Short mmCIF file of C-alpha atoms in Angstrom, two decimals:
data_model
loop_
_atom_site.label_atom_id
_atom_site.label_comp_id
_atom_site.label_asym_id
_atom_site.label_seq_id
_atom_site.Cartn_x
_atom_site.Cartn_y
_atom_site.Cartn_z
CA MET N 184 -38.09 -5.37 -7.21
CA GLY N 185 -41.57 -4.33 -6.18
CA ALA N 186 -43.20 -2.28 -9.15
CA GLY N 187 -40.11 -3.32 -11.72
CA ALA N 188 -41.04 -6.85 -10.81
CA GLY N 189 -44.62 -6.36 -11.74
CA PHE N 190 -44.03 -4.52 -14.95
CA SER N 191 -41.26 -7.26 -16.07
CA LEU N 192 -43.64 -10.14 -15.06
CA MET N 193 -46.31 -9.02 -17.99
CA GLY N 194 -43.68 -9.58 -20.43
CA ARG N 195 -44.16 -12.66 -22.62
CA PHE N 196 -40.36 -13.67 -22.48
CA ARG N 197 -39.18 -13.08 -19.34
CA VAL N 198 -35.20 -13.51 -19.38
CA VAL N 199 -32.89 -13.74 -16.39
CA THR N 200 -29.18 -14.19 -15.84
CA GLU N 201 -27.08 -15.13 -12.93
CA ASN N 202 -27.29 -11.47 -11.78
CA THR N 203 -30.99 -11.17 -11.62
CA VAL N 204 -32.50 -10.62 -8.13
CA PHE N 205 -36.13 -10.90 -7.58
CA ALA N 206 -37.89 -9.69 -4.48
CA MET N 207 -41.48 -8.03 -3.23
CA PRO N 208 -40.27 -6.44 -0.14
CA GLU N 209 -43.09 -4.08 0.39
CA PRO N 210 -44.29 -4.94 3.80
CA GLN N 211 -40.70 -3.65 5.01
CA ILE N 212 -41.67 -0.41 4.34
CA GLY N 213 -45.31 -0.23 5.21
CA LEU N 214 -46.96 -1.21 2.00
CA PHE N 215 -48.09 -4.67 0.68
CA PRO N 216 -46.77 -6.71 -2.42
CA ASP N 217 -49.27 -5.07 -5.48
CA VAL N 218 -48.64 -4.54 -9.02
CA GLY N 219 -50.34 -7.80 -9.50
CA ALA N 220 -48.51 -9.88 -6.91
CA SER N 221 -51.51 -11.48 -5.53
CA TYR N 222 -52.09 -12.95 -8.83
CA PHE N 223 -48.83 -14.10 -9.88
CA LEU N 224 -47.35 -15.03 -6.30
CA SER N 225 -50.39 -16.76 -5.34
CA ARG N 226 -49.66 -19.11 -8.48
CA LEU N 227 -46.39 -20.41 -7.37
CA GLN N 228 -46.25 -23.89 -6.32
CA GLY N 229 -47.76 -24.59 -2.85
CA PHE N 230 -47.55 -21.75 -0.51
CA PHE N 231 -44.16 -20.14 -1.88
CA GLY N 232 -46.14 -16.98 -2.72
CA GLU N 233 -47.06 -16.20 0.77
CA TYR N 234 -43.49 -16.99 2.14
CA MET N 235 -42.30 -14.56 -0.54
CA GLY N 236 -44.48 -11.69 0.21
CA LEU N 237 -44.30 -12.02 4.08
CA THR N 238 -40.54 -12.16 4.18
CA GLY N 239 -39.41 -10.18 1.41
CA THR N 240 -36.86 -12.95 0.56
CA LYS N 241 -34.69 -12.60 -2.60
CA MET N 242 -34.85 -14.97 -5.45
CA GLY N 243 -32.17 -15.22 -8.00
CA GLY N 244 -32.51 -15.84 -11.56
CA ALA N 245 -32.17 -19.76 -11.66
CA GLU N 246 -34.94 -19.67 -8.74
CA MET N 247 -37.24 -17.61 -11.01
CA LEU N 248 -36.99 -20.11 -14.18
CA ALA N 249 -37.47 -22.93 -11.59
CA SER N 250 -40.61 -21.02 -10.07
CA GLY N 251 -41.92 -20.23 -13.38
CA LEU N 252 -41.88 -16.48 -12.79
CA ALA N 253 -38.87 -16.47 -15.57
CA THR N 254 -39.55 -17.95 -19.09
CA HIS N 255 -35.24 -18.34 -19.98
CA PHE N 256 -32.20 -18.03 -18.01
CA VAL N 257 -29.10 -16.71 -20.22
CA SER N 258 -25.89 -15.95 -19.13
CA SER N 259 -24.96 -12.40 -18.75
CA LYS N 260 -22.06 -13.16 -21.04
CA ASN N 261 -24.56 -14.07 -23.96
CA LEU N 262 -26.61 -11.37 -23.84
CA GLU N 263 -25.17 -9.11 -26.37
CA LYS N 264 -25.21 -12.03 -28.71
CA LEU N 265 -29.02 -12.67 -27.93
CA GLU N 266 -29.61 -8.92 -28.33
CA GLU N 267 -28.07 -9.01 -31.90
CA SER N 268 -29.85 -12.38 -32.80
CA LEU N 269 -33.28 -10.76 -31.78
CA ASN N 270 -32.43 -7.40 -33.71
CA ASN N 271 -32.00 -9.26 -37.04
CA VAL N 272 -35.43 -10.80 -36.46
CA GLU N 273 -38.01 -9.44 -38.97
CA THR N 274 -40.95 -11.00 -37.68
CA ASP N 275 -43.11 -10.72 -34.39
CA ASP N 276 -43.85 -14.71 -34.61
CA GLU N 277 -43.59 -15.83 -31.02
CA ARG N 278 -42.40 -19.24 -32.09
CA VAL N 279 -39.28 -17.66 -33.84
CA ILE N 280 -38.51 -15.40 -31.01
CA HIS N 281 -38.76 -18.43 -28.47
CA LYS N 282 -36.42 -20.32 -30.96
CA ILE N 283 -34.13 -17.63 -31.02
CA ILE N 284 -33.70 -17.48 -27.16
CA ASN N 285 -33.58 -21.00 -26.60
CA GLN N 286 -30.46 -20.99 -28.41
CA TYR N 287 -28.78 -19.07 -25.75
CA SER N 288 -30.87 -20.41 -22.83
CA GLU N 289 -29.62 -22.77 -19.97
CA ASN N 290 -31.27 -24.61 -17.18
CA PRO N 291 -28.99 -23.84 -14.15
CA PRO N 292 -29.22 -25.76 -10.83
CA LEU N 293 -30.45 -24.34 -7.61
CA ILE N 294 -27.83 -23.11 -5.38
CA GLU N 295 -27.28 -24.52 -1.76
CA GLY N 296 -29.75 -22.94 0.65
CA SER N 297 -32.43 -22.15 -1.98
CA PRO N 298 -35.89 -21.73 -0.17
CA LEU N 299 -37.11 -23.53 -3.21
CA LEU N 300 -35.43 -26.65 -1.69
CA ARG N 301 -37.48 -25.95 1.40
CA ILE N 302 -40.95 -26.09 -0.37
CA ASP N 303 -42.16 -28.57 2.19
CA SER N 304 -41.40 -26.78 5.30
CA ILE N 305 -42.66 -23.42 3.42
CA ASN N 306 -46.02 -25.28 2.85
CA LYS N 307 -46.19 -26.47 6.50
CA PHE N 308 -45.78 -23.26 7.98
CA PHE N 309 -46.96 -20.73 5.50
CA SER N 310 -50.57 -22.45 4.87
CA LYS N 311 -51.78 -21.53 8.09
CA GLY N 312 -54.71 -18.99 8.24
CA SER N 313 -53.26 -16.21 9.81
CA VAL N 314 -49.97 -14.33 9.85
CA GLU N 315 -50.04 -14.98 13.94
CA GLU N 316 -50.32 -18.79 13.19
CA ILE N 317 -47.77 -18.63 10.81
CA VAL N 318 -45.21 -17.05 13.15
CA ALA N 319 -46.51 -19.32 16.14
CA SER N 320 -45.82 -22.40 13.78
CA LEU N 321 -42.06 -21.09 13.10
CA GLU N 322 -41.32 -20.38 16.82
CA GLN N 323 -42.75 -23.61 17.93
CA GLU N 324 -40.57 -25.40 15.43
CA SER N 325 -37.55 -22.98 16.29
CA ILE N 326 -37.80 -24.59 19.87
CA GLU N 327 -36.23 -28.05 18.80
CA ASP N 328 -34.81 -27.04 15.39
CA LYS N 329 -31.94 -24.34 15.60
CA ASP N 330 -32.07 -24.01 11.64
CA ASN N 331 -30.95 -20.43 10.83
CA TRP N 332 -33.39 -20.17 8.11
CA ILE N 333 -36.42 -20.59 10.87
CA TYR N 334 -34.81 -17.79 12.76
CA THR N 335 -33.90 -15.56 9.90
CA THR N 336 -37.62 -16.27 8.42
CA ILE N 337 -39.32 -15.20 11.97
CA GLN N 338 -37.17 -11.87 11.99
CA ALA N 339 -38.08 -10.99 8.61
CA ILE N 340 -41.69 -11.20 9.72
CA LYS N 341 -41.34 -9.37 12.84
CA ASN N 342 -39.41 -6.59 11.17
CA ALA N 343 -42.20 -5.68 9.00
CA SER N 344 -45.26 -3.52 9.40
CA PRO N 345 -48.04 -5.67 11.16
CA ALA N 346 -50.61 -4.18 9.22
CA SER N 347 -49.03 -4.72 5.71
CA LEU N 348 -48.48 -8.27 6.81
CA LYS N 349 -51.96 -9.09 7.50
CA ILE N 350 -53.18 -7.12 4.16
CA PHE N 351 -50.88 -8.95 2.14
CA LEU N 352 -52.07 -12.19 3.38
CA ARG N 353 -55.82 -11.95 2.71
CA SER N 354 -54.83 -10.30 -0.57
CA ILE N 355 -52.89 -13.41 -1.96
CA ARG N 356 -55.44 -15.71 -0.46
CA GLU N 357 -58.28 -13.68 -2.66
CA GLY N 358 -55.97 -13.53 -5.63
CA ARG N 359 -56.05 -17.28 -5.82
CA LYS N 360 -59.45 -17.34 -6.75
CA GLN N 361 -59.62 -14.22 -8.97
CA THR N 362 -58.43 -13.24 -12.44
CA TYR N 363 -55.48 -11.10 -12.98
CA LYS N 364 -57.94 -7.87 -13.82
CA LYS N 365 -59.95 -8.47 -10.61
CA CYS N 366 -56.65 -8.56 -8.58
CA ILE N 367 -55.27 -5.27 -10.14
CA GLU N 368 -58.30 -3.56 -9.45
CA ARG N 369 -58.60 -4.79 -5.85
CA GLU N 370 -55.02 -3.97 -5.48
CA HIS N 371 -55.49 -0.49 -6.62
CA ILE N 372 -58.34 0.11 -3.99
CA MET N 373 -56.05 -1.42 -1.30
CA LEU N 374 -53.19 1.10 -2.35
CA SER N 375 -55.70 4.13 -2.08
CA HIS N 376 -56.52 2.88 1.64
CA VAL N 377 -53.02 2.82 2.35
CA ILE N 378 -52.12 6.14 0.96
CA ARG N 379 -55.18 7.69 2.55
CA ARG N 380 -53.85 6.21 5.85
CA THR N 381 -57.26 4.46 6.19
CA ILE N 382 -55.91 2.20 9.04
CA SER N 383 -52.31 3.21 9.38
CA GLY N 384 -49.73 5.42 8.36
CA ASP N 385 -46.98 2.90 8.20
CA LEU N 386 -46.09 3.51 4.47
CA TYR N 387 -45.13 6.86 5.29
CA GLU N 388 -43.36 5.99 8.52
CA GLY N 389 -41.60 3.03 6.56
CA ILE N 390 -40.28 5.06 3.89
CA ALA N 391 -39.29 7.85 6.33
CA ALA N 392 -37.11 5.33 8.42
CA LYS N 393 -35.62 3.29 5.40
CA PHE N 394 -34.88 6.00 2.84
CA LEU N 395 -34.87 9.47 4.60
CA ASP N 396 -33.98 9.53 8.31
CA LYS N 397 -32.30 6.15 7.33
CA THR N 398 -32.72 4.78 10.95
CA GLY N 399 -33.87 1.34 9.87
CA CYS N 400 -36.26 1.31 12.63
CA PRO N 401 -39.77 2.47 11.63
CA LYS N 402 -42.13 2.73 14.42
CA TRP N 403 -45.24 0.59 13.10
CA ASP N 404 -48.62 1.75 14.22
CA PRO N 405 -50.25 -0.56 15.28
CA PRO N 406 -47.23 -2.08 16.74
CA SER N 407 -48.29 -5.93 16.74
CA LEU N 408 -50.07 -8.76 14.78
CA GLU N 409 -52.61 -9.21 17.58
CA GLU N 410 -53.52 -5.19 17.40
CA VAL N 411 -54.34 -5.38 13.50
CA THR N 412 -58.28 -6.60 13.65
CA ASN N 413 -59.90 -8.19 11.26
CA GLU N 414 -62.37 -5.25 10.85
CA MET N 415 -59.29 -2.88 10.01
CA VAL N 416 -58.07 -5.06 7.32
CA ASP N 417 -61.60 -5.34 5.98
CA LYS N 418 -61.46 -1.38 5.57
CA CYS N 419 -58.55 -1.58 3.07
CA PHE N 420 -60.62 -3.89 0.51
CA LYS N 421 -63.72 -1.44 0.78
CA ASP N 422 -64.50 -0.09 -2.65
CA LEU N 423 -63.84 3.78 -2.77
CA LYS N 424 -66.83 4.17 -5.68
CA GLU N 425 -68.59 6.85 -3.48
CA ASP N 426 -65.39 9.17 -3.43
CA GLU N 427 -65.03 11.07 -6.46
CA ASP N 428 -61.43 11.98 -5.65
CA TRP N 429 -60.38 8.10 -5.91
CA PRO N 430 -62.07 6.84 -8.90
CA PRO N 431 -61.96 2.96 -9.57
CA LEU N 432 -59.28 1.80 -11.93
CA ASN N 433 -60.87 0.58 -15.15
CA LEU N 434 -58.85 -1.85 -17.08
CA PRO N 435 -59.29 -3.03 -20.69
CA SER N 436 -61.41 -6.16 -20.88
CA LYS N 437 -58.88 -7.94 -22.81
CA THR N 438 -56.63 -7.74 -19.88
CA ASP N 439 -57.04 -11.18 -18.42
CA SER N 440 -56.53 -12.66 -21.83
CA ILE N 441 -53.30 -11.26 -22.02
CA ALA N 442 -52.05 -12.37 -18.69
CA LEU N 443 -53.17 -15.71 -19.69
CA ALA N 444 -51.60 -15.39 -23.20
CA TYR N 445 -48.05 -14.63 -21.37
CA GLY N 446 -48.44 -17.95 -19.04
CA LEU N 447 -49.06 -15.67 -15.85
#
């Protein structure tokens, strides 16, 4: 989850099992999905990335495989055999490694209730231009459709930091048109602003409420989506070059070629 997911997704071979759980729940603690999330989430089918980032929904191993976030699904009972087979390899030839992992790989079906089976509905709601419009469309649908999925989706969004939600939506929309390197560099700027409390101290409030005080009820500031203006969000994307205490992130020029080679 979170940073761990970002590191793992840079692997050439991303092996999951029936025990794997993936999520980017940062808005629930006043942050936003980073570590390249605006790149890899924006490249999921339709607007599934917006759904994952705004709701913090958990995804299992089978869903990761189906979505493309994982390259292989291996039953946990076969992990030791797979590891033993890989330990006996004396080459770094990707084709050889791929062939070995394939010997233990499966293609499990999606479980009933998987959000991937609701991709049409997700595209309908999460393609909207703003978080307010997304929520409004879900609430309008809930009047006629009492589906519990709609209710839990609305609640997940409303429990998150309004500022974080708006920052993330802009981030993933920009990420669709940017390279991996550009996404990482931009997210570094955004994270710097969050740490500096440029528009909100929600990160500190969220961590305290979730992990320190454990009240589970953070008091977000601003408290509503309507109070988070476009001008406020703009500030979180403003370069910090003029501040010597917050130098820009300088990644190797080969970063994008690595991302493409790894299928991201």
